[in-house]
Each structure stands twice: as structure tokens, then as C-alpha cells.
Amino acid sequence: MLIFNSFQARLTLFIISLLVFSLTATLIAVNKVSIKNTNNEINHSLQISSDVFSNQLTQNQDKLFEIARLLSSDYAFKTAYSTNDHNTILSAMENHLSRVSGQNIMMLVSLDGNVIAHTLKKELHKNTNPWPELQTSAETNEYGESTSIILVDKLPYQMMVVPLLIPDLDAWIYIGFPIDNDFVKRINKITRTEVTITHTTKSQETLISGSTLNIEKAEKLRHYLENNNVVFGNNLTIEMLNEDYISLPIKLNTIATIKLTAILQRSLNDALRAYNELRDILFIIFTFSMIISVILAFIIARQITLPVKLLTKGAELIENGVYDNEISFKRNDEIGLLAHSFNSMAKGLAEKEKVRNLLGKVVSPKIAEELLANDIVLGGEEKLVTTLFCDIRNFTSLCEGRHPEEILSLLNEYFTNICGKIESNGGVVDKYIGDAVMAIFGAPILKENDASSSIKTAFEMCHALTLLNDSFNRRGIAPITIGIGINTDIVVAGNMGSINRLNYTVIGDGVNLASRLEGLTKSYGVSVIVSESTMRAAPDFFYRELDAVKVKGKNNTCLIFEPIGQIEKINADTSDLLKKYNKALDLYKKREWKLAKKEFNLLLENQPSSILYQLYVNRCDEMMINPPDQNWDGSHVFTTK
Amino acid sequence: MLIKKIFLLSLVIIPISSYAEEFSIIIKSPSGKTIKDAVVTLSSKDNKKLQTGKTYKIDQINKTYVPHVTIIPAGNNISFPNKDNIRHHVYSFSETKKFELPLYEGTPTEPVTFNKSGIAVLGCNIHDWMRAYVFISDTPYYGLSGESGSVTIKNIPKGDYSLRVWHSRLKNQSDFKPTKIKVTSNQTHPYQATVALKPAFKIRRAPKAKRRKY
């Protein structure tokens, strides 16, 4: 996921995620709680409405009972009744009804069940009582009273029955009030609940007797009730015109053939309005917060990532050795401080690098590294080191007639040319001693092929010298000749001197011998002399045994060799020549002076300029004159360095 | 004069004593309980002539009619002395006799005449519970049962009669229909009549306000 690699993206994503999570959680919690709370409240208020409804019915019933009782004991009514005149009786009933409020109806029924008078349906006069069940129920009541809901022209009426006592029962008085729109409106006024009264006809049709709902909703409710069974006393949710209503159906007491239901309803949407507003506000806040936070996150992230990018680039430049890239932020905060510190660090690194370079130039990079890597302590350790000494033979004559600056210039040119070969072959320039240079292979870091490297270096130095001499020649400067001596031995390598002024160098017999060998090169007329140990350590070269010597100050006889070249590069002629030489040398060692001389003279004929051959010829002569004693080991003693 | 009176008297007594029989009847409910205030009449086609002109009495004592049931032969009067210290308003809407004595005290000067046979139910306009029944008989042979539920009609000639038993709370009106019986001289045990009654409706009386106890 590439976007998560960017700090900016991560910060922005984090902030967005946090916001989304917390606001979503808030919205969900608010929603859940509000719906639960609203449901509870609605249930509670529906229960109250149901109680109010029952109470209202009861109150009305009680009121009408009392009215009926009053009428039944009203003397004037009894008198009117005794006239047996329908119109008189009817007008007395109407008069009594007008004494009380409400759209009440009254009916008088004889003991044998015939309607004597009916205020609403005058045509029922003399017909059979349409609700005999009420009469039967009143007859069996101790007070002769009864009540039930009955239908008059499809409208439900709560009908009360009381006996007309004159003073014995002579007729039944029926009085009732309609359960219609006015009734439900009154309930609605008190409880703010929607009330609908429905009844189911014999043909399973559901009709509405009264409702506080508007026509469309009432129709939807009617349709619902017609097609669904409801459990009385349990709340359910009915959807009408995309609004949810929590509904409580109540069964009303009626005579058996009539099924009357009152539905009390409260709109869930209305109740949730406040919560919905809250939710909408939260949503708006959420959206704004998101937008602002994203922008701010972006800005803040950039405030961090931009400087980080610049600092990274600066670090890369430093890595590549560019120290002068200054990073400038005009800020006083942590980033500004960081930039300031970074710049100081860059300056410090630049200086250290400068010093290191300088040190490297002064002591050679490897020694510089060795010195810098460890604490500076005086002392050394034994190491197997190949030491190389290289000296200019005719330095004095080179100096003759020259200004010091010129001499220095020529010397530097010479050193620059040949010393590079030392470094490139893994060696370290230990020191310059006037016109001589001492190099070491194997310290500070030991390598496997130190000896070979030193010999290779020596060859390259000679080759470089040739080129230099060509250049000198062109410039009218006399050619330089050099001598190189190499020895491999255990020496002590380390920091020598005082703690404030020291050198990393090597000390030991092995070092001295290399110097002595270099000194011998002129005598043998060769450029490079290596010791036996070096020869053994570098078996990839062809050697010529030069002599067995006892150098000044030493009792040991060392064999000295001249490296000819790498074994695979030796050609047949050279090989042949070497064989002849070895043969001659062998004779010499065996004290066969004459034979040896003869051989050497043969060689000399081929190479008349060879100092070596001449040397041996002279030696042979000397030996013939002054033969050595019996325990001569073939060595030659050098009395001078 | 005395001899005339004795002669006249004997004229009356001798036929009576020569024809006088008794008829006993006991009225019980279907569960065996004796019924009080049941009216028993025995009528035949040749009823003796009714005595008229007599004034009977129904008192109003302690807001109650006393007696509860009165039987009078048709053509007689009833006066309604008010023995209470409050006025009563006696009324009847029965077809047999409609009358009212509005709010009087003491005894009205004119008694009420009941000429038609039948039943008149009397109430009081002021006191809903006050009730009296007047049974106007068309035969001189009648009786009212007491607590024992028994009625004995004396001095009744032998013969065939229609027996009718009436009670104010008669369950079925059909029970009032006549039953043919024979009055004989040696009735061994009383005639048993079973009459089913229905309970009267209670009258609502507001409970008396309780006196506050201090």
C-alpha cells in the first residue's frame, strides 16, 4: 500500500479514521438510545392514553347512568309515560336529553321487548327491540342496570339500560352516547394521541366509526386492520403514509356480535423529530470537522514532511561528501532547531573530513583510519610485515647545481609517481627519509599476499621510474636510478613516540634488514633485492639467488634474491639464462673457482654490462688467491652498510 | 225490634253457617320456602255480591306503607293517613287506578275509591323505595298469606272455584292464571300452591354521610 509509506498520508488517514470512528460511534449510540428512549416514552404515553380512554368511557357511562336513573325516577316523565301517547313520551325523552350535553340518544322499550319510543330512529316505534341482549343482561342485574356498546346505523353507541320504575318496573330506558369523532377528539385533546375506533362487520369488513387521523392515514389503518390480526394490549408498529406509528389496540366491551376496537397511536417520526434534528446537526458537525481536519492534517503534515525531505536530501549530500549545503528554515520550533543542529553537524563533519584527509595525506589513509578508529595509545603489537625500502642512488648528483625548490619539486614529482604504486598495491607509506621512502605491507591490516604485493609494487615502481626518466630526459634532466630492498619478518607495529607527538610505524630486525638489502642493490647491480623470507612468502615469482650474505652487525647468513618476474610470464630465454647462472653459482658454492669463473665469463660475454657476473668473476679470482677456510658457508661478509 | 234484629241476623247467620266451609292453601316457592304477602282469590260464576262502601286504610309510617299488600273488594275506598312528620306524595300509574295524593300531611279528607278490580302499585314521589300493593278483588273470597305462607278463606260455600294466586314479584305472569279447584267440606290438608318469584331490583340509596369523629 504505497500511500502508507508517506507520513503525510498516514497522519491524514489517522486523523480521518479517528474522526470517522468517534463520530460514527456517537451517531450510532445517539440513534440507539434515542430510539429506545422514544419507544419507551411512546409505550408509556400510549398506556396512559389507554387509561384515559377507559376512564373517559367510564365517566361517560357513569354520567349517562345517572341521567338515566334520574329520568327513571322523574315524576314528570312517569306521568308523561302513563299517557301512553307516543309523541308525548318522545318529547319528554327529548326534553330530558336536552338537559344534558352530548349527542345522546334515548329509547324506551316495553317489558315484552317492543320499542315504545326512540329519539334517533323514530321509525322504530312499535318494532322489536333491536338489542335484546342488553335487556336480558339488565334483567339479571341486581339493580336492573346494564351497559354495552351497540351499533346504531353502523355507529357505535355506549348504551346504558336502567329500569323505569313506576314504582315497579314497567319499561326499560335505554340511553347512549356515540363513540364517534367527537369522542376520540376529546381523548386526543387530553393525551395528544391519535385515536381510531373501528368495528368489524359480519362480512369481515373493517369500518371506521371515528378517527383523529386524516382521511388517507385512516384509510391505510383501516386497510391494515382488515388484513391483519392484532393482539389487544400489545404495542405494534404500523406504517401509514411512510410514517411509523406505535399502535396500541384496545378491545371495547360490546355485545357478542359486534367487534369493536380502539387503536391508540403515536407517531414515531414525530417523537424522533428532536433526535433526528440532533442527528442531522451531528452529521453536519461531523462533515465540517472532517473537511477542516483533513485540511489541517495536510498542512501540519506538510510542515513536518517538507523539512524532513530537505533534511534527508542534505544528509544524502553529506553522505556524498558535499558539506556546504545549508538548510534554512525560518522557524523557531523543533524543526527549526533540528535544521540549526543539522547545519552545525554538517560543518563539524566537513571539518573532520578535512582533518581526516589531511591526516591521510600525512600518514597515509590506512594509518589515518587505524589511528582514528582506536584510542591513541602508545605501544604496538607483533605483526608479520613486509618492509620495502626504496632509495635514489644518485640523489646527490641530482641535487648538484639545483635550487632547493627545484630539488623539492623534482623529488615530489618522483615520489608522487612511485608512491602511488605502494598505495595501489595495498601498502602503506610509512615515512619519507630524505630521498628514500619506507613502505610496509601487512600493517595496520594483514593481507595474505603482502609479500607478493610488495614485489609487484617494486616492479611497478621501476616501470614508473622508466617513464619518469623519459620525461626527465625530455626536459634535460639526468635520469634517476633507484634501489629497492624488501624483507618479510615479524616486527612490532604500533604508535611510537610520545603521547602528544607520535608515529604509527614498525620497528625490528626485519625492518633493518630491508634497509640493508636496499643498500646492497648497487653492489649487485640490481634494482630489487628480496630476502629469503620474502621469497618464500611470494612463491608466485621467479627469483635469482644473488648471494649469501652476512650483513654488518649480524652473524646470520641470509640468502638474497633478485625477483625476475611472475612465474607465468617468464619466457624461455630468461629461463635458460637463469639455468646457466644457477649452474655457475652452484660451482662457485662448491669452490670450483675456475669452472665457476668460466661460466660467469660466458654469461658476461652475453651481457657485458652485468655487474653481477663481473662481481662473481672477481670473486672467483679472489677466492683463487685467498681461498676461504673449511667451514665457509658460501656467504660473503659485508663490512659496510 | 230486638226480635227483628235476631230474625234478620239468623237469616244471615243460618245460611252462612249452613254453607260455611273453609279453604286452606299454603303458598311456597319452588325451593320450598313459604311465601308471605301472596294474594289468594277464589272466584266462581255466581259470586256473592261484593260489599262496597267500606273504607280501608294504608298508613305511611317511617317512610313505609303499612301494610305492604292490601286486598279490598272492588267498589271500596282506601284512605292514606300520613303518620310521618314529612309530607308524602302517594301516586299510582296502574291502569286499574291512576291517582295521586300530592304532598300532604295528616289524612286527606277524601279517601280514594277503587272501583275496578285489578292491581294498583302505589309509590311515593319523594321516596323511591316506598311501595304498596292494592289488590282490588272481584270476589269476596280472598286472603293474604303471612309469614307461614298459609291462607284460610272462611265461610266459603262448597263448589267449584277458580283459584288464583298473585304476588307482587311473580316471576311469570302466566302463574296468575286461574286453576280450577273444588271447595269441599272436609279439606284434609291445605292446598299447595307453588309460585316462583323473581328478586326485586334494589333501589340505590346514597350512603349516609358518616359523622366525623373528633
PDB file of N, CA and C in Angstrom, chain A residues 310-374:
ATOM      1  N   LEU A 310      13.846  17.936   3.024  1.00  0.00           N
ATOM      2  CA  LEU A 310      15.040  18.768   2.819  1.00  0.00           C
ATOM      3  C   LEU A 310      16.221  18.229   3.620  1.00  0.00           C
ATOM      4  N   LEU A 311      15.939  17.846   4.867  1.00  0.00           N
ATOM      5  CA  LEU A 311      17.000  17.324   5.729  1.00  0.00           C
ATOM      6  C   LEU A 311      17.556  16.018   5.168  1.00  0.00           C
ATOM      7  N   THR A 312      16.628  15.195   4.644  1.00  0.00           N
ATOM      8  CA  THR A 312      17.067  13.929   4.046  1.00  0.00           C
ATOM      9  C   THR A 312      18.007  14.199   2.873  1.00  0.00           C
ATOM     10  N   LYS A 313      17.587  15.157   2.054  1.00  0.00           N
ATOM     11  CA  LYS A 313      18.417  15.487   0.887  1.00  0.00           C
ATOM     12  C   LYS A 313      19.792  15.978   1.340  1.00  0.00           C
ATOM     13  N   GLY A 314      19.764  16.842   2.383  1.00  0.00           N
ATOM     14  CA  GLY A 314      21.020  17.356   2.921  1.00  0.00           C
ATOM     15  C   GLY A 314      21.922  16.226   3.426  1.00  0.00           C
ATOM     16  N   ALA A 315      21.268  15.249   4.100  1.00  0.00           N
ATOM     17  CA  ALA A 315      22.043  14.116   4.605  1.00  0.00           C
ATOM     18  C   ALA A 315      22.650  13.321   3.469  1.00  0.00           C
ATOM     19  N   GLU A 316      21.876  13.162   2.400  1.00  0.00           N
ATOM     20  CA  GLU A 316      22.408  12.438   1.232  1.00  0.00           C
ATOM     21  C   GLU A 316      23.630  13.153   0.658  1.00  0.00           C
ATOM     22  N   LEU A 317      23.530  14.487   0.573  1.00  0.00           N
ATOM     23  CA  LEU A 317      24.657  15.256   0.055  1.00  0.00           C
ATOM     24  C   LEU A 317      25.894  15.073   0.930  1.00  0.00           C
ATOM     25  N   ILE A 318      25.678  15.096   2.234  1.00  0.00           N
ATOM     26  CA  ILE A 318      26.795  14.900   3.164  1.00  0.00           C
ATOM     27  C   ILE A 318      27.398  13.514   2.962  1.00  0.00           C
ATOM     28  N   GLU A 319      26.511  12.538   2.773  1.00  0.00           N
ATOM     29  CA  GLU A 319      26.967  11.173   2.536  1.00  0.00           C
ATOM     30  C   GLU A 319      27.906  11.136   1.322  1.00  0.00           C
ATOM     31  N   ASN A 320      27.550  11.979   0.331  1.00  0.00           N
ATOM     32  CA  ASN A 320      28.353  12.011  -0.882  1.00  0.00           C
ATOM     33  C   ASN A 320      29.472  13.024  -0.802  1.00  0.00           C
ATOM     34  N   GLY A 321      29.693  13.565   0.388  1.00  0.00           N
ATOM     35  CA  GLY A 321      30.863  14.417   0.589  1.00  0.00           C
ATOM     36  C   GLY A 321      30.623  15.891   0.368  1.00  0.00           C
ATOM     37  N   VAL A 322      29.343  16.295   0.135  1.00  0.00           N
ATOM     38  CA  VAL A 322      29.074  17.725  -0.064  1.00  0.00           C
ATOM     39  C   VAL A 322      28.650  18.291   1.278  1.00  0.00           C
ATOM     40  N   TYR A 323      29.483  19.163   1.843  1.00  0.00           N
ATOM     41  CA  TYR A 323      29.216  19.651   3.189  1.00  0.00           C
ATOM     42  C   TYR A 323      28.676  21.071   3.222  1.00  0.00           C
ATOM     43  N   ASP A 324      28.648  21.717   2.080  1.00  0.00           N
ATOM     44  CA  ASP A 324      28.311  23.153   2.145  1.00  0.00           C
ATOM     45  C   ASP A 324      26.841  23.446   1.873  1.00  0.00           C
ATOM     46  N   ASN A 325      26.014  22.391   1.867  1.00  0.00           N
ATOM     47  CA  ASN A 325      24.577  22.621   1.636  1.00  0.00           C
ATOM     48  C   ASN A 325      23.925  23.042   2.958  1.00  0.00           C
ATOM     49  N   GLU A 326      23.568  24.328   3.063  1.00  0.00           N
ATOM     50  CA  GLU A 326      22.993  24.780   4.325  1.00  0.00           C
ATOM     51  C   GLU A 326      21.471  24.763   4.217  1.00  0.00           C
ATOM     52  N   ILE A 327      20.851  24.204   5.254  1.00  0.00           N
ATOM     53  CA  ILE A 327      19.385  24.134   5.256  1.00  0.00           C
ATOM     54  C   ILE A 327      18.840  25.250   6.118  1.00  0.00           C
ATOM     55  N   SER A 328      17.993  26.094   5.534  1.00  0.00           N
ATOM     56  CA  SER A 328      17.488  27.212   6.338  1.00  0.00           C
ATOM     57  C   SER A 328      15.967  27.147   6.434  1.00  0.00           C
ATOM     58  N   PHE A 329      15.479  26.982   7.669  1.00  0.00           N
ATOM     59  CA  PHE A 329      14.039  27.154   7.912  1.00  0.00           C
ATOM     60  C   PHE A 329      13.886  28.359   8.799  1.00  0.00           C
ATOM     61  N   LYS A 330      12.960  29.229   8.435  1.00  0.00           N
ATOM     62  CA  LYS A 330      12.751  30.374   9.330  1.00  0.00           C
ATOM     63  C   LYS A 330      11.712  29.975  10.354  1.00  0.00           C
ATOM     64  N   ARG A 331      12.066  29.048  11.221  1.00  0.00           N
ATOM     65  CA  ARG A 331      11.106  28.584  12.221  1.00  0.00           C
ATOM     66  C   ARG A 331      11.757  28.516  13.569  1.00  0.00           C
ATOM     67  N   ASN A 332      10.976  28.776  14.600  1.00  0.00           N
ATOM     68  CA  ASN A 332      11.515  28.731  15.945  1.00  0.00           C
ATOM     69  C   ASN A 332      11.155  27.444  16.677  1.00  0.00           C
ATOM     70  N   ASP A 333      10.472  26.523  15.982  1.00  0.00           N
ATOM     71  CA  ASP A 333      10.016  25.321  16.682  1.00  0.00           C
ATOM     72  C   ASP A 333      11.067  24.204  16.571  1.00  0.00           C
ATOM     73  N   GLU A 334      10.636  23.019  16.921  1.00  0.00           N
ATOM     74  CA  GLU A 334      11.566  21.880  16.949  1.00  0.00           C
ATOM     75  C   GLU A 334      12.235  21.666  15.607  1.00  0.00           C
ATOM     76  N   ILE A 335      11.444  21.862  14.533  1.00  0.00           N
ATOM     77  CA  ILE A 335      12.010  21.646  13.195  1.00  0.00           C
ATOM     78  C   ILE A 335      13.119  22.656  12.942  1.00  0.00           C
ATOM     79  N   GLY A 336      12.898  23.904  13.337  1.00  0.00           N
ATOM     80  CA  GLY A 336      13.903  24.945  13.172  1.00  0.00           C
ATOM     81  C   GLY A 336      15.193  24.599  13.925  1.00  0.00           C
ATOM     82  N   LEU A 337      14.999  24.122  15.167  1.00  0.00           N
ATOM     83  CA  LEU A 337      16.144  23.709  15.975  1.00  0.00           C
ATOM     84  C   LEU A 337      16.907  22.566  15.311  1.00  0.00           C
ATOM     85  N   LEU A 338      16.096  21.626  14.765  1.00  0.00           N
ATOM     86  CA  LEU A 338      16.693  20.479  14.088  1.00  0.00           C
ATOM     87  C   LEU A 338      17.547  20.940  12.912  1.00  0.00           C
ATOM     88  N   ALA A 339      16.999  21.887  12.137  1.00  0.00           N
ATOM     89  CA  ALA A 339      17.747  22.384  10.975  1.00  0.00           C
ATOM     90  C   ALA A 339      19.033  23.051  11.434  1.00  0.00           C
ATOM     91  N   HIS A 340      18.945  23.839  12.468  1.00  0.00           N
ATOM     92  CA  HIS A 340      20.118  24.523  13.010  1.00  0.00           C
ATOM     93  C   HIS A 340      21.187  23.504  13.417  1.00  0.00           C
ATOM     94  N   SER A 341      20.748  22.476  14.161  1.00  0.00           N
ATOM     95  CA  SER A 341      21.669  21.427  14.608  1.00  0.00           C
ATOM     96  C   SER A 341      22.270  20.682  13.426  1.00  0.00           C
ATOM     97  N   PHE A 342      21.397  20.468  12.427  1.00  0.00           N
ATOM     98  CA  PHE A 342      21.852  19.764  11.229  1.00  0.00           C
ATOM     99  C   PHE A 342      22.986  20.546  10.560  1.00  0.00           C
ATOM    100  N   ASN A 343      22.783  21.844  10.407  1.00  0.00           N
ATOM    101  CA  ASN A 343      23.807  22.673   9.772  1.00  0.00           C
ATOM    102  C   ASN A 343      25.118  22.637  10.567  1.00  0.00           C
ATOM    103  N   SER A 344      25.009  22.735  11.878  1.00  0.00           N
ATOM    104  CA  SER A 344      26.214  22.676  12.724  1.00  0.00           C
ATOM    105  C   SER A 344      26.928  21.344  12.534  1.00  0.00           C
ATOM    106  N   MET A 345      26.073  20.280  12.475  1.00  0.00           N
ATOM    107  CA  MET A 345      26.628  18.942  12.301  1.00  0.00           C
ATOM    108  C   MET A 345      27.387  18.865  10.978  1.00  0.00           C
ATOM    109  N   ALA A 346      26.760  19.450   9.927  1.00  0.00           N
ATOM    110  CA  ALA A 346      27.398  19.418   8.597  1.00  0.00           C
ATOM    111  C   ALA A 346      28.747  20.104   8.645  1.00  0.00           C
ATOM    112  N   LYS A 347      28.761  21.258   9.305  1.00  0.00           N
ATOM    113  CA  LYS A 347      30.036  22.000   9.416  1.00  0.00           C
ATOM    114  C   LYS A 347      31.074  21.148  10.148  1.00  0.00           C
ATOM    115  N   GLY A 348      30.651  20.540  11.240  1.00  0.00           N
ATOM    116  CA  GLY A 348      31.559  19.699  12.025  1.00  0.00           C
ATOM    117  C   GLY A 348      32.107  18.547  11.200  1.00  0.00           C
ATOM    118  N   LEU A 349      31.179  17.918  10.442  1.00  0.00           N
ATOM    119  CA  LEU A 349      31.602  16.783   9.602  1.00  0.00           C
ATOM    120  C   LEU A 349      32.603  17.259   8.555  1.00  0.00           C
ATOM    121  N   ALA A 350      32.297  18.435   7.991  1.00  0.00           N
ATOM    122  CA  ALA A 350      33.186  18.972   6.955  1.00  0.00           C
ATOM    123  C   ALA A 350      34.598  19.133   7.505  1.00  0.00           C
ATOM    124  N   GLU A 351      34.658  19.656   8.723  1.00  0.00           N
ATOM    125  CA  GLU A 351      35.971  19.874   9.320  1.00  0.00           C
ATOM    126  C   GLU A 351      36.676  18.566   9.608  1.00  0.00           C
ATOM    127  N   LYS A 352      35.910  17.635  10.133  1.00  0.00           N
ATOM    128  CA  LYS A 352      36.514  16.335  10.439  1.00  0.00           C
ATOM    129  C   LYS A 352      37.046  15.680   9.186  1.00  0.00           C
ATOM    130  N   GLU A 353      36.237  15.795   8.128  1.00  0.00           N
ATOM    131  CA  GLU A 353      36.644  15.219   6.849  1.00  0.00           C
ATOM    132  C   GLU A 353      37.953  15.858   6.379  1.00  0.00           C
ATOM    133  N   LYS A 354      38.001  17.181   6.539  1.00  0.00           N
ATOM    134  CA  LYS A 354      39.195  17.918   6.137  1.00  0.00           C
ATOM    135  C   LYS A 354      40.414  17.394   6.895  1.00  0.00           C
ATOM    136  N   VAL A 355      40.215  17.274   8.206  1.00  0.00           N
ATOM    137  CA  VAL A 355      41.320  16.811   9.060  1.00  0.00           C
ATOM    138  C   VAL A 355      41.738  15.404   8.683  1.00  0.00           C
ATOM    139  N   ARG A 356      40.639  14.589   8.438  1.00  0.00           N
ATOM    140  CA  ARG A 356      40.936  13.197   8.078  1.00  0.00           C
ATOM    141  C   ARG A 356      41.732  13.119   6.791  1.00  0.00           C
ATOM    142  N   ASN A 357      41.292  13.930   5.846  1.00  0.00           N
ATOM    143  CA  ASN A 357      42.001  13.954   4.571  1.00  0.00           C
ATOM    144  C   ASN A 357      43.463  14.349   4.772  1.00  0.00           C
ATOM    145  N   LEU A 358      43.593  15.385   5.555  1.00  0.00           N
ATOM    146  CA  LEU A 358      44.940  15.884   5.826  1.00  0.00           C
ATOM    147  C   LEU A 358      45.784  14.794   6.494  1.00  0.00           C
ATOM    148  N   LEU A 359      45.144  14.158   7.483  1.00  0.00           N
ATOM    149  CA  LEU A 359      45.840  13.086   8.196  1.00  0.00           C
ATOM    150  C   LEU A 359      46.238  11.986   7.229  1.00  0.00           C
ATOM    151  N   GLY A 360      45.242  11.672   6.372  1.00  0.00           N
ATOM    152  CA  GLY A 360      45.514  10.630   5.397  1.00  0.00           C
ATOM    153  C   GLY A 360      46.699  10.990   4.511  1.00  0.00           C
ATOM    154  N   LYS A 361      46.724  12.262   4.159  1.00  0.00           N
ATOM    155  CA  LYS A 361      47.827  12.700   3.328  1.00  0.00           C
ATOM    156  C   LYS A 361      49.143  12.641   4.069  1.00  0.00           C
ATOM    157  N   VAL A 362      49.074  12.941   5.321  1.00  0.00           N
ATOM    158  CA  VAL A 362      50.314  12.951   6.100  1.00  0.00           C
ATOM    159  C   VAL A 362      50.762  11.539   6.445  1.00  0.00           C
ATOM    160  N   VAL A 363      49.830  10.724   6.888  1.00  0.00           N
ATOM    161  CA  VAL A 363      50.254   9.397   7.346  1.00  0.00           C
ATOM    162  C   VAL A 363      49.800   8.260   6.449  1.00  0.00           C
ATOM    163  N   SER A 364      49.146   8.501   5.436  1.00  0.00           N
ATOM    164  CA  SER A 364      48.530   7.533   4.523  1.00  0.00           C
ATOM    165  C   SER A 364      47.154   7.174   5.058  1.00  0.00           C
ATOM    166  N   PRO A 365      46.197   7.049   4.167  1.00  0.00           N
ATOM    167  CA  PRO A 365      44.804   6.875   4.574  1.00  0.00           C
ATOM    168  C   PRO A 365      44.566   5.685   5.498  1.00  0.00           C
ATOM    169  N   LYS A 366      45.310   4.592   5.243  1.00  0.00           N
ATOM    170  CA  LYS A 366      45.065   3.411   6.074  1.00  0.00           C
ATOM    171  C   LYS A 366      45.497   3.618   7.511  1.00  0.00           C
ATOM    172  N   ILE A 367      46.665   4.273   7.658  1.00  0.00           N
ATOM    173  CA  ILE A 367      47.138   4.547   9.013  1.00  0.00           C
ATOM    174  C   ILE A 367      46.222   5.558   9.671  1.00  0.00           C
ATOM    175  N   ALA A 368      45.783   6.532   8.855  1.00  0.00           N
ATOM    176  CA  ALA A 368      44.846   7.535   9.376  1.00  0.00           C
ATOM    177  C   ALA A 368      43.602   6.857   9.921  1.00  0.00           C
ATOM    178  N   GLU A 369      43.100   5.895   9.168  1.00  0.00           N
ATOM    179  CA  GLU A 369      41.902   5.165   9.593  1.00  0.00           C
ATOM    180  C   GLU A 369      42.162   4.390  10.861  1.00  0.00           C
ATOM    181  N   GLU A 370      43.343   3.710  10.883  1.00  0.00           N
ATOM    182  CA  GLU A 370      43.727   2.927  12.049  1.00  0.00           C
ATOM    183  C   GLU A 370      43.816   3.822  13.270  1.00  0.00           C
ATOM    184  N   LEU A 371      44.435   4.989  13.098  1.00  0.00           N
ATOM    185  CA  LEU A 371      44.578   5.923  14.215  1.00  0.00           C
ATOM    186  C   LEU A 371      43.231   6.433  14.680  1.00  0.00           C
ATOM    187  N   LEU A 372      42.366   6.752  13.701  1.00  0.00           N
ATOM    188  CA  LEU A 372      41.066   7.321  14.055  1.00  0.00           C
ATOM    189  C   LEU A 372      40.131   6.287  14.663  1.00  0.00           C
ATOM    190  N   ALA A 373      40.356   5.043  14.237  1.00  0.00           N
ATOM    191  CA  ALA A 373      39.422   4.010  14.701  1.00  0.00           C
ATOM    192  C   ALA A 373      39.614   3.686  16.166  1.00  0.00           C
ATOM    193  N   ASN A 374      40.825   3.707  16.635  1.00  0.00           N
ATOM    194  CA  ASN A 374      41.098   3.314  18.019  1.00  0.00           C
ATOM    195  C   ASN A 374      41.537   4.494  18.849  1.00  0.00           C
TER     196      ASN A 374
END
